[in-house]
XYZ file of C-alpha atoms in Angstrom:
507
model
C 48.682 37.502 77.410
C 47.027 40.579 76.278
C 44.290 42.582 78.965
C 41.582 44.623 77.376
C 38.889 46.469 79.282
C 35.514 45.750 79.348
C 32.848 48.329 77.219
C 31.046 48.743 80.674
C 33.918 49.338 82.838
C 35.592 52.252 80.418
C 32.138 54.113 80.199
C 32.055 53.895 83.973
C 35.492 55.636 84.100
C 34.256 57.902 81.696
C 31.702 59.048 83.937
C 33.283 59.570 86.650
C 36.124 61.115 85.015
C 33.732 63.706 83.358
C 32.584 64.303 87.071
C 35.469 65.904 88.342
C 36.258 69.479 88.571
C 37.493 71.148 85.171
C 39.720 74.567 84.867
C 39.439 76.979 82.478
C 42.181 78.095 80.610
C 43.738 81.528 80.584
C 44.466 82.301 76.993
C 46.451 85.360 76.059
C 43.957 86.903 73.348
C 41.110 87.140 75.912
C 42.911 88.421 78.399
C 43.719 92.667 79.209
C 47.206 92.056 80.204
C 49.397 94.584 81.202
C 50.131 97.054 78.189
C 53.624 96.644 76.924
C 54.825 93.164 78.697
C 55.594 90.228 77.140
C 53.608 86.860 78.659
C 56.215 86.413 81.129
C 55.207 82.659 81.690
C 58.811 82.185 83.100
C 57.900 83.475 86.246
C 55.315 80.343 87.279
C 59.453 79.004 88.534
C 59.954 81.519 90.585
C 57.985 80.555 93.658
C 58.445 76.823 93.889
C 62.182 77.057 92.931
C 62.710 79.581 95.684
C 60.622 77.469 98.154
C 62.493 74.567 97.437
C 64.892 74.812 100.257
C 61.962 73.514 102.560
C 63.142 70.263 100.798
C 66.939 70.017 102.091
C 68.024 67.917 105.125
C 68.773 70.109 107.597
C 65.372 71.786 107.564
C 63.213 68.394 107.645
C 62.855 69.126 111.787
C 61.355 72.579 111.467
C 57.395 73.075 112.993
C 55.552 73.654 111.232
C 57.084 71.579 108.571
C 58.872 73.565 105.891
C 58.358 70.414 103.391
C 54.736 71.143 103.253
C 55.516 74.145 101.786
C 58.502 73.273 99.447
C 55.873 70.229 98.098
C 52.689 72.485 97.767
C 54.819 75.616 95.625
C 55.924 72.636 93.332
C 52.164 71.458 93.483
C 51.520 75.614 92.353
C 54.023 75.627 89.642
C 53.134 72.340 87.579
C 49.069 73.455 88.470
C 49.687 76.669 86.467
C 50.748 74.805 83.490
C 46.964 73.957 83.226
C 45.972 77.892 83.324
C 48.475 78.986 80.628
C 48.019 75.865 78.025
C 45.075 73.829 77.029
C 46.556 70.051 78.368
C 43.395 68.286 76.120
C 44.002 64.656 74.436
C 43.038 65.419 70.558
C 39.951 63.279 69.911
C 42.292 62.130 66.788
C 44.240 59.221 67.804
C 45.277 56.815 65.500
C 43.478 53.519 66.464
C 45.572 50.540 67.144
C 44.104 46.963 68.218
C 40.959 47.977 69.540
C 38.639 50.832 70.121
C 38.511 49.753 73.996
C 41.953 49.946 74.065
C 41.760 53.408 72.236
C 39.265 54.704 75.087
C 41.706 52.914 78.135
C 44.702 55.083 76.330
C 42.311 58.269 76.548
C 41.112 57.724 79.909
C 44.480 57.536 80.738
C 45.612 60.765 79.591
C 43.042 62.488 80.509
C 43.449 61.535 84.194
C 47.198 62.305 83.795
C 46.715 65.865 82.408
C 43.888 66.631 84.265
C 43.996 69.839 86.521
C 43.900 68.341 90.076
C 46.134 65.421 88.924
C 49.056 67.612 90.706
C 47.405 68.164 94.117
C 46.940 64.432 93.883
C 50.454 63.508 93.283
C 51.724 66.081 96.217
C 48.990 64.741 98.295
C 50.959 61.131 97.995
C 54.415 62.592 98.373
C 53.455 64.750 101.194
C 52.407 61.668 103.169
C 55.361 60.219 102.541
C 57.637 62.864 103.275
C 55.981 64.899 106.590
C 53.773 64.055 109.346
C 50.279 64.480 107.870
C 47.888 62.487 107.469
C 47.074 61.446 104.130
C 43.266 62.752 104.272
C 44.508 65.652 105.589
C 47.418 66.128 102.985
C 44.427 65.557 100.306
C 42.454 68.275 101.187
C 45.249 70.296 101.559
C 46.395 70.195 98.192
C 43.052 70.188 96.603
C 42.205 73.458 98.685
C 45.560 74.777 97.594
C 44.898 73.904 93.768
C 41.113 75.435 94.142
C 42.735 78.615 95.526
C 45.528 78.904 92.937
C 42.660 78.418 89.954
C 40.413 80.590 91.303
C 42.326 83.102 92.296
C 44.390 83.895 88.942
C 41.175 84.234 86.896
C 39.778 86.671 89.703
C 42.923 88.268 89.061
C 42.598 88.664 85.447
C 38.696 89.539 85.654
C 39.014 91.960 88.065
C 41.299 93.915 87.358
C 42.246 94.327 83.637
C 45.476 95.660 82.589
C 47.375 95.001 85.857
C 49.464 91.791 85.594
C 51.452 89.931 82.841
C 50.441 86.651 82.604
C 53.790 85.356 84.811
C 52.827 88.552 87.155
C 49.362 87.029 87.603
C 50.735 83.599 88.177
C 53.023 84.608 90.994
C 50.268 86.500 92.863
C 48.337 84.066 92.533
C 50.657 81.005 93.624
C 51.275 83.200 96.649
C 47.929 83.814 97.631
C 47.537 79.704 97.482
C 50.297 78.802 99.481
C 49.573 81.467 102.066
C 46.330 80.713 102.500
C 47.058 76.998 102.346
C 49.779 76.875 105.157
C 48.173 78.899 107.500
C 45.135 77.054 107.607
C 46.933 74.059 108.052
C 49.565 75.388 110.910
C 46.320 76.627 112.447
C 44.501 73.475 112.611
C 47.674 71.253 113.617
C 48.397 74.051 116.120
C 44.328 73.154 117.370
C 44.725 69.807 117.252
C 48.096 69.170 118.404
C 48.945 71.651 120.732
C 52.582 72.246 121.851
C 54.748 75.048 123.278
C 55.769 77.076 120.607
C 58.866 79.896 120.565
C 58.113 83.496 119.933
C 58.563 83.242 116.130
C 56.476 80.543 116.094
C 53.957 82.593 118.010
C 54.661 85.221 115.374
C 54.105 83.026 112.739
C 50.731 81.754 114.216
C 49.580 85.402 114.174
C 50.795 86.008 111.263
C 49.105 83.055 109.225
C 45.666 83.917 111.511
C 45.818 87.695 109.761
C 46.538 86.214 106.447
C 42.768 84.306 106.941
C 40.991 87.367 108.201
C 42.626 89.360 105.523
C 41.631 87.082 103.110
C 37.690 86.733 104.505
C 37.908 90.854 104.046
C 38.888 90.828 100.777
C 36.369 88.571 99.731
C 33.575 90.189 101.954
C 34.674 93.347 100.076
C 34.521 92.116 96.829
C 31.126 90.326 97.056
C 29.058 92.477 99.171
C 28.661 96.135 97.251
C 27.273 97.476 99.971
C 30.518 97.962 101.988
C 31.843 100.469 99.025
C 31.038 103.624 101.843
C 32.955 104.436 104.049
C 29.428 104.122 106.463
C 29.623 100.358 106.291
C 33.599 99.964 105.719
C 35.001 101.080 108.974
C 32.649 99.245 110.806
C 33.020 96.349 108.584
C 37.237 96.700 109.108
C 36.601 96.861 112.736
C 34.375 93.382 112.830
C 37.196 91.977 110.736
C 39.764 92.985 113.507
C 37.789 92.234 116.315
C 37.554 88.569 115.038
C 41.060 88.735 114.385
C 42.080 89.483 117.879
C 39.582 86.549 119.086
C 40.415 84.015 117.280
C 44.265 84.629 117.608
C 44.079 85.283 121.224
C 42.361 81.700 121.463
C 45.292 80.276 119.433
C 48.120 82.254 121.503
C 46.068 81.674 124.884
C 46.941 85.252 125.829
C 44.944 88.292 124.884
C 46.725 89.215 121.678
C 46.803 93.330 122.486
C 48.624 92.437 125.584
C 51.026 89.968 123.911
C 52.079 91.988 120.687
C 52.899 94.463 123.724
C 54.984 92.137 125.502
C 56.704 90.748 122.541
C 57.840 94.780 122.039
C 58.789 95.655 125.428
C 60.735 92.371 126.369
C 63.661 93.164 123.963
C 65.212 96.900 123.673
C 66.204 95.985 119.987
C 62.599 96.050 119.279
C 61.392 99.356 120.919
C 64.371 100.966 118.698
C 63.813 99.608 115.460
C 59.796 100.670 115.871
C 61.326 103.894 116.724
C 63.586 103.672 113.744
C 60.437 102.558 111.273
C 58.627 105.589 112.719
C 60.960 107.836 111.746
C 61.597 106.214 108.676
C 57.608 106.386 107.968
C 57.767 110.256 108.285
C 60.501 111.049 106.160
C 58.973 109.040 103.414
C 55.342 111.096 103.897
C 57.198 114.016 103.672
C 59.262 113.081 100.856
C 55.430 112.286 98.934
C 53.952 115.532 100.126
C 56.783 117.299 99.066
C 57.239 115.543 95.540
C 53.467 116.285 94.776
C 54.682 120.044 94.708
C 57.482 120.008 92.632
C 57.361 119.026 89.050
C 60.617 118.958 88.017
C 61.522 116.306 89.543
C 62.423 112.964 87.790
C 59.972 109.684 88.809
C 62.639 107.643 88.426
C 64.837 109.336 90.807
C 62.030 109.764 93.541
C 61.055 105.698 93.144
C 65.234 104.966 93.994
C 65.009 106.759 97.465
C 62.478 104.730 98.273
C 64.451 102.041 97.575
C 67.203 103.480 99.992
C 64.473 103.534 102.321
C 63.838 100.497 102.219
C 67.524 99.434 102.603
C 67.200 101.350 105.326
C 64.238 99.370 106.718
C 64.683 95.840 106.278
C 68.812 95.957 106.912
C 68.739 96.328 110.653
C 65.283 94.625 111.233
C 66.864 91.017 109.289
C 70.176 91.347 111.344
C 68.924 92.563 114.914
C 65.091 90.965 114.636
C 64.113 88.833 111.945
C 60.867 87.504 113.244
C 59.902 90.868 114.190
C 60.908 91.984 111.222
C 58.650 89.099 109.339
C 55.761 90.394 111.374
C 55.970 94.336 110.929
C 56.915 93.601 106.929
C 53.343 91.609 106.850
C 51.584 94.146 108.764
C 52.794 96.874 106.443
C 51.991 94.951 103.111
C 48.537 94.405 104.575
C 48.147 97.741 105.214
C 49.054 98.925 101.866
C 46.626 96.530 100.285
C 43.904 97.565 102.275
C 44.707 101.299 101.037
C 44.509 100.230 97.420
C 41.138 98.064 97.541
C 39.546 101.857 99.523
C 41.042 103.344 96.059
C 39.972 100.720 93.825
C 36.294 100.419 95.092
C 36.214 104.400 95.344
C 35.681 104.532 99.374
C 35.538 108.563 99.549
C 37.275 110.501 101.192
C 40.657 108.395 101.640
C 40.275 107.549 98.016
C 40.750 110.597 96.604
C 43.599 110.971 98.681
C 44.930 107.889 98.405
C 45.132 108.610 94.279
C 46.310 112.081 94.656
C 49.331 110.512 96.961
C 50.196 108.038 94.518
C 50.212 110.042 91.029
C 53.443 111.204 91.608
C 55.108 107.522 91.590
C 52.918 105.875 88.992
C 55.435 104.632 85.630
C 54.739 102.342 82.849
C 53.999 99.186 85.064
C 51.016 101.025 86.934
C 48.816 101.295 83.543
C 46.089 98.930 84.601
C 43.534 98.994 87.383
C 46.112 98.455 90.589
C 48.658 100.720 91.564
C 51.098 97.889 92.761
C 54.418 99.094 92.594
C 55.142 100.090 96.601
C 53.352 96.802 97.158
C 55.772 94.761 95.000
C 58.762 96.900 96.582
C 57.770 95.561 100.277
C 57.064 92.206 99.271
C 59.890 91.346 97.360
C 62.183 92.741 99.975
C 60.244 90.914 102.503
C 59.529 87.744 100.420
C 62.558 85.620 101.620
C 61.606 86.418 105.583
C 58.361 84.639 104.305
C 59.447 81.797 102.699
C 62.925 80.355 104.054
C 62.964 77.614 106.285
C 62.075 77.949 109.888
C 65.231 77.796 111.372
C 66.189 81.275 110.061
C 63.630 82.298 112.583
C 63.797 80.643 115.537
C 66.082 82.909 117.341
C 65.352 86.472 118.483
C 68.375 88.009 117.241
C 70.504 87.140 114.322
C 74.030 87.235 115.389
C 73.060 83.933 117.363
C 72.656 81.915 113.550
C 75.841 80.874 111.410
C 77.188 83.761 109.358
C 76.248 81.843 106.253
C 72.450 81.702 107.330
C 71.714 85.829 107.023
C 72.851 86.626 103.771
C 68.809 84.297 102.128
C 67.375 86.890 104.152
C 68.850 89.864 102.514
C 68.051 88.953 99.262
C 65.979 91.386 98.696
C 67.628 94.378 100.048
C 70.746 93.187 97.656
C 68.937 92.244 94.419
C 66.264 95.817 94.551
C 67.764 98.066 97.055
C 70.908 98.025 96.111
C 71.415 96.430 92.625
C 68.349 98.122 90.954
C 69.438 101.564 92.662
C 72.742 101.585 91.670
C 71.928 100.527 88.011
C 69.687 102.956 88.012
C 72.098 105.753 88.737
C 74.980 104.268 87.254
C 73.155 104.038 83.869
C 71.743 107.439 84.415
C 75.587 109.124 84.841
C 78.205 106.509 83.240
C 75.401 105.064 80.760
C 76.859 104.445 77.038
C 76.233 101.319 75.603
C 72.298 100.018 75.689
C 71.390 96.086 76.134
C 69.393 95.394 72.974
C 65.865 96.364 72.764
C 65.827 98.273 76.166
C 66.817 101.281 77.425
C 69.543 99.895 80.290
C 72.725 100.230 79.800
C 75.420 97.777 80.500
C 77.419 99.850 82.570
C 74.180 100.201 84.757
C 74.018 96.484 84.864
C 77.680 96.604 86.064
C 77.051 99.065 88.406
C 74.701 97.310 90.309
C 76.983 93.970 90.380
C 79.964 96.130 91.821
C 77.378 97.908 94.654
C 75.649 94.189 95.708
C 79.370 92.901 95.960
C 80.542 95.595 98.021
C 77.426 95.684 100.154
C 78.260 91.630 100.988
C 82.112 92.468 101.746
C 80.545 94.840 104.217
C 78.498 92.380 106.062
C 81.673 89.699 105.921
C 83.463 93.062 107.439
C 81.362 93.474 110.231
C 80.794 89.784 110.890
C 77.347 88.958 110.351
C 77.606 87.502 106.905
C 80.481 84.309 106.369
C 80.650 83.836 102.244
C 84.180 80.936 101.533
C 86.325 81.867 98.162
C 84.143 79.736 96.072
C 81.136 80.753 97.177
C 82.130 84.564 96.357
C 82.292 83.283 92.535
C 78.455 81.751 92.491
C 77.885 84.964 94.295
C 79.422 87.060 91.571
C 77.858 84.443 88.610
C 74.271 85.080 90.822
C 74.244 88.773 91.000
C 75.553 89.140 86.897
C 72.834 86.704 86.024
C 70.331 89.011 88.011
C 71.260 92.067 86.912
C 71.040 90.732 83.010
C 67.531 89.857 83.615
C 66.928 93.449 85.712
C 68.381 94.818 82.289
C 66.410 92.632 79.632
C 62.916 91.894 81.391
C 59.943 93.509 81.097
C 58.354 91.774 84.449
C 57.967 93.718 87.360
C 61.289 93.546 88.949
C 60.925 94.763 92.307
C 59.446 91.018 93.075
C 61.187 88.974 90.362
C 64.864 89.941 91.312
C 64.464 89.056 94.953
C 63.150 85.548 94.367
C 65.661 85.166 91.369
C 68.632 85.620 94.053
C 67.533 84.433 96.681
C 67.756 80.959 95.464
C 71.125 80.423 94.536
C 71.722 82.221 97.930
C 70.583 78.970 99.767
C 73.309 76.896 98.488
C 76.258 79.261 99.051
């Protein structure tokens, strides 16, 4: 028995269909992408594929959830389909028994490829698969896909020149998901309140700055009469104050008072700041005393700082990862804050700000941003950010299963170590160039060798358990990063880390 609609009933799906929110499409030849880099599309995997683990078993008990964000990066990735391609039915379709049926059929597709289909399809499975309520699940996916639309073209209009297409996309899918989770932590923390752990505590800060941050940015950006530093500071310090409110109602302790409790109550902590400090004044030393001498190689400067940063983030994952999480956020937020006083011209840290930088700037800093210490921290930071909540709920890392740490020190394996010693291997033992690029594939092998040895250290020392077969994934994992290190034109200091880091999950 053959079902046709009515006339009346498709133009009333029509309607309504023509009602709902549309997305504009990023097309390459109206864009100003980053000179010299290829679209990079590629990179829209990088995010949900790494966030993924939120998915397995053993992480289905964490608080907040870590499904909600392993189902809202998938949400991210399909969603950014819709930015990169056109998804349009052609008006051309071949018409088969009747033109109702033709319109049904188009109706169809058009709901199917339609931009916010995705947040509506993660919606369902995150009611399914967590404790949310559906309503609530809704409007969390539809805020996430809102965020993730607007955001990339803000992006791309801003600030010309900056990001490859995939660049822009991963920026932009982790702007959505951070703003996403935290305001929905923050409102089940509101409306179901529980005792939570000090990471958890951490975390609730942490997602309450990411909001703040976020209401800055935009205050910044849309009111042109904070570009002095007369209405700036005082501007920064209204932002702060509210800050401190609004997470000291959350934490029900006055947040001054508990970030200096939760530094005191643990020795570890008091020597890693201590550590960071001095860390932080070598490294301003280092710039002031680069800007002076000209005969020194970019390249080589930009590699200490990536022993630096080995030299950060090592001891912070394995003696204080949720610390570690929390100082790594501060200090990205910080740097971003820096760059929108250059941007906007906010004299006189601007001027000093620029001077500072010109020393480090390479081929990848040709647009608007200067983003490449910002990439550097997050990517070495990123898997603190994203792995599963378990990995944090303990104050000091030897107490988690050897096989736990190594996630977390994705990052320092896949830039500060891999990247460095490529770097200098292909600088002293270079002979024989990967096509098209100036690496060299003893580089490449170079930095294979140095992440291997770095692990057999850990597995040394005791903090890192990797079985006989899981050294050859490990092995196949680092090759396949360093190959794409080699052969990519992306910005690698936050490509290689999520690249590793999720085959690391299953070893």
């Amino acid at each position: 028995m053959k079902i046709t609609c009515t006339m009346p009933f498709s133009n009333a799906m029509m309607n309504i269909a023509s009602k709902l929110p549309s997305v504009s499409p990023l097309h390459l030849d109206h864009l100003n992408t980053r000179y010299g880099a290829s679209p990079g599309v590629w990179l829209m995997l990088l995010v949900p594929l790494a966030c993924s683990s939120g998915l397995y078993t053993a992480y289905i008990h964490c608080y907040p959830p870590s499904r909600l964000l392993a189902l809202l990066a998938i949400q991210v990735g399909v969603s950014g389909i819709h930015l990169y391609k056109q998804m349009c039915v052609s008006g051309s379709h071949h018409k088969t028994e009747s033109q109702d049926n033709t319109q049904t059929s188009s109706l169809f597709l058009r709901f199917l490829f339609h931009p916010y289909t995705p947040a509506l399809v993660t919606a369902v499975a995150i009611s399914f698969l967590t404790e949310i309520h559906p309503i609530g699940a809704i409007m969390a996916t539809t805020l996430c896909a809102w965020i993730l639309y607007e955001l990339t073209h803000w992006l791309f209009r801003s600030f010309p020149g900056s990001f490859s297409l995939g660049e822009g996309a991963v920026v932009g899918q982790t702007g959505a998901l951070a703003i996403t989770c935290s305001l929905c932590n923050i409102f089940t923390s509101i409306l179901m309140p529980r005792m939570l752990s000090d990471s958890q505590k951490i975390s609730l800060f942490v997602q309450t700055a990411v909001l703040i941050f976020s209401s800055m940015v935009v205050g910044l950006y849309k009111l042109p009469l904070l570009h002095t530093a007369r209405m700036f500071v005082p501007f920064v310090c209204v932002c702060g104050t509210a800050g401190v409110a609004v997470s000291s109602l959350l934490l029900g302790k006055w947040t001054p008072l508990w970030l200096l409790d939760l530094i005191i109550e643990a020795p570890t902590r008091l020597t890693l700041l201590a550590w960071w400090s001095g860390l932080a004044l070598v490294a301003v030393a280092l710039t002031t005393w680069a800007r002076r001498r000209s005969n020194i190689a970019t390249t080589v400067l930009r590699k200490v700082y990536h022993v630096v940063i080995i030299l950060v983030f090592t001891p912070g994952i394995l003696l204080e990862p949720a610390f570690t999480h929390l100082a790594a956020t501060a200090a990205v937020m910080f740097c971003l804050l820096l760059e929108m006083v250059r941007v906007k011209e906010i004299e006189p840290i601007a001027s000093i700000i620029s001077q500072a930088f010109s020393t480090f700037l390479d081929e990848k800093d040709g647009g608007t941003l200067v983003l490449s210490h910002i990439y550097l921290l997050a990517g070495v930071a990123s898997p603190l950010w994203i792995s599963p909540c378990q990995f944090l709920e303990v104050e000091v890392m030897s107490k988690l299963p050897p096989e736990s740490v190594l996630p977390l020190l994705a990052g320092v394996l896949a830039v500060g170590v891999g990247d460095t010693a490529a770097s200098v291997g292909g600088t002293y033992l270079g002979r024989r160039r990967w096509s098209g690029t100036k690496k060299t594939v003893e580089g490449s092998l170079c930095g294979v060798i140095a992440q291997m040895m770095a692990v057999l250290v850990l597995v040394g020392i005791g903090v890192v358990d990797v079985s006989l077969a899981a050294w050859g994934r490990l092995v196949i994992s680092a090759s396949l990063v360093a190959v794409v290190e080699a052969l990519t034109d992306q910005v690698d200091n936050i490509v290689l880390p999520l690249l590793l880091y999720t085959p690391l999950m299953d070893l």
